[in-house]
Coordinates of C-alpha atoms in Angstrom, one line a residue:
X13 CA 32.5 -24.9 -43.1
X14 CA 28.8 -24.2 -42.2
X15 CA 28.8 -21.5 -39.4
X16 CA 25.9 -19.6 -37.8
X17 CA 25.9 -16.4 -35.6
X18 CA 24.4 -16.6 -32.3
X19 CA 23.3 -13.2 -31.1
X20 CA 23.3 -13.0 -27.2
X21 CA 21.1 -9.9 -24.9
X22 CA 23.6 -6.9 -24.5
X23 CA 23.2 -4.8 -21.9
X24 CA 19.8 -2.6 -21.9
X25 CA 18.4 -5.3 -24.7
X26 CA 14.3 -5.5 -24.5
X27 CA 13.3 -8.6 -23.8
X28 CA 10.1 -9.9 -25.8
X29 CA 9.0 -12.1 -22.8
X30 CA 6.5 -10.5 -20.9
X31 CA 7.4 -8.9 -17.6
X32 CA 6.0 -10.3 -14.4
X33 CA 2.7 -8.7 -13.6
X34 CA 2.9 -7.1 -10.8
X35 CA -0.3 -6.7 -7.8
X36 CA -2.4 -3.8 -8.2
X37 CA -3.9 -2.1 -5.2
X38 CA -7.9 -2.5 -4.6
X39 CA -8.1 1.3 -4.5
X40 CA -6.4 1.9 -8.0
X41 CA -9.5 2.3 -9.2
X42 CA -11.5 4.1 -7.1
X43 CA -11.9 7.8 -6.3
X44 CA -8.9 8.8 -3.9
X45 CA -11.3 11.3 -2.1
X46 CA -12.6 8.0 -0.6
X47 CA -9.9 7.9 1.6
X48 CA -9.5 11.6 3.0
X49 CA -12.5 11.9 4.5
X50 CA -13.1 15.5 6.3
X51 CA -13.2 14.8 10.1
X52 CA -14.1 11.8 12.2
X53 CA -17.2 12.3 12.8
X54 CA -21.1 12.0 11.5
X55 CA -21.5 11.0 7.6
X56 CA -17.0 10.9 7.7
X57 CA -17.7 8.1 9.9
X58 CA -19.6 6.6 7.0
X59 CA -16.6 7.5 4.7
X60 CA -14.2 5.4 6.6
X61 CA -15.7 2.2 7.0
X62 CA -16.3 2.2 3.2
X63 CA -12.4 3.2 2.6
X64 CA -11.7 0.6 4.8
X65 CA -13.7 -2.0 3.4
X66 CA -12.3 -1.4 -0.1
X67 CA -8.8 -2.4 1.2
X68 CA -10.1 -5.0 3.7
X69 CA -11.5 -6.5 0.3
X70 CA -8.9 -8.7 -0.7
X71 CA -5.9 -5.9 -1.3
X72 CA -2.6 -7.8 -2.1
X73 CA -1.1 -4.3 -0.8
X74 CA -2.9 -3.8 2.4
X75 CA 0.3 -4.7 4.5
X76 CA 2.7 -3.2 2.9
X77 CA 0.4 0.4 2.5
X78 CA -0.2 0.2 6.3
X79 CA 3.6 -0.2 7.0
X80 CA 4.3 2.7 4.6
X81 CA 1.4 4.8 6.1
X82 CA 3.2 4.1 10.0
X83 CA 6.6 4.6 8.6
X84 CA 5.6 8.4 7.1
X85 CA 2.5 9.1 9.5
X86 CA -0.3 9.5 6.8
X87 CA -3.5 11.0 6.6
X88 CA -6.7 9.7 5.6
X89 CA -6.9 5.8 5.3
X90 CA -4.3 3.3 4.4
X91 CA -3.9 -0.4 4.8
X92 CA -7.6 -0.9 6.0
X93 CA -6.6 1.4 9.0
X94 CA -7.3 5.4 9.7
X95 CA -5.2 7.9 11.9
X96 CA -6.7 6.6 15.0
X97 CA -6.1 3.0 14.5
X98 CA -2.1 3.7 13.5
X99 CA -2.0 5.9 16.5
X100 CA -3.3 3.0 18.6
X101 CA -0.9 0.2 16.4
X102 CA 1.9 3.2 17.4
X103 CA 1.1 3.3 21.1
X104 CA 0.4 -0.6 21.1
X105 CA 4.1 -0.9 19.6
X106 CA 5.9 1.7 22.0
X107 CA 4.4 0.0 25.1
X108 CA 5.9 -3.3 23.9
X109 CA 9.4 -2.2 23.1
X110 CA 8.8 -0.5 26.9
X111 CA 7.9 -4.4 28.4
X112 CA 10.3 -6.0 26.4
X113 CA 13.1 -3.6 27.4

């Protein structure tokens, strides 16, 4: 009688196949200090729109990072936005649940 052994994945067993890639953030690469900029005025002014044009570039993550950047109140620039435009999405969003209530 001819019989073979078939091995089957245990638990914690590597797969060769390679994982799912998953989307990297337009700012992985590029100096965080980018998006702290000191103040909100003058050359920081300068500071933010270039923060915010490297997530407004394409950035698979840009939703999510603004969601998480509401959700914890960040500082600096996140999700193509800075404090002032969260504090305006913030107020935009309270004066809704105000209407719809």
């Amino acid at each position: 009688m001819n019989r073979s052994i078939v091995r089957t994945p245990y638990y914690g067993a590597v797969s060769t196949a390679a994982a799912p890639e998953r989307p990297r953030a337009a700012c992985t690469d590029v100096d965080s200090e980018l998006f702290f900029p000191i103040g909100n005025t003058g050359p920081a002014l300068l500071q933010i729109e270039e923060a915010k044009a490297v997530c407004r570039s394409g950035c698979p993550l840009m939703e999510s990072c603004l969601q998480d950047a509401l959700d914890r109140g960040e500082q600096g620039v996140w999700g193509g936005t800075d404090e002032d435009d969260r504090r305006r999405i913030k107020r935009s969003a309270a004066r809704n649940r105000t209407k719809a209530a």
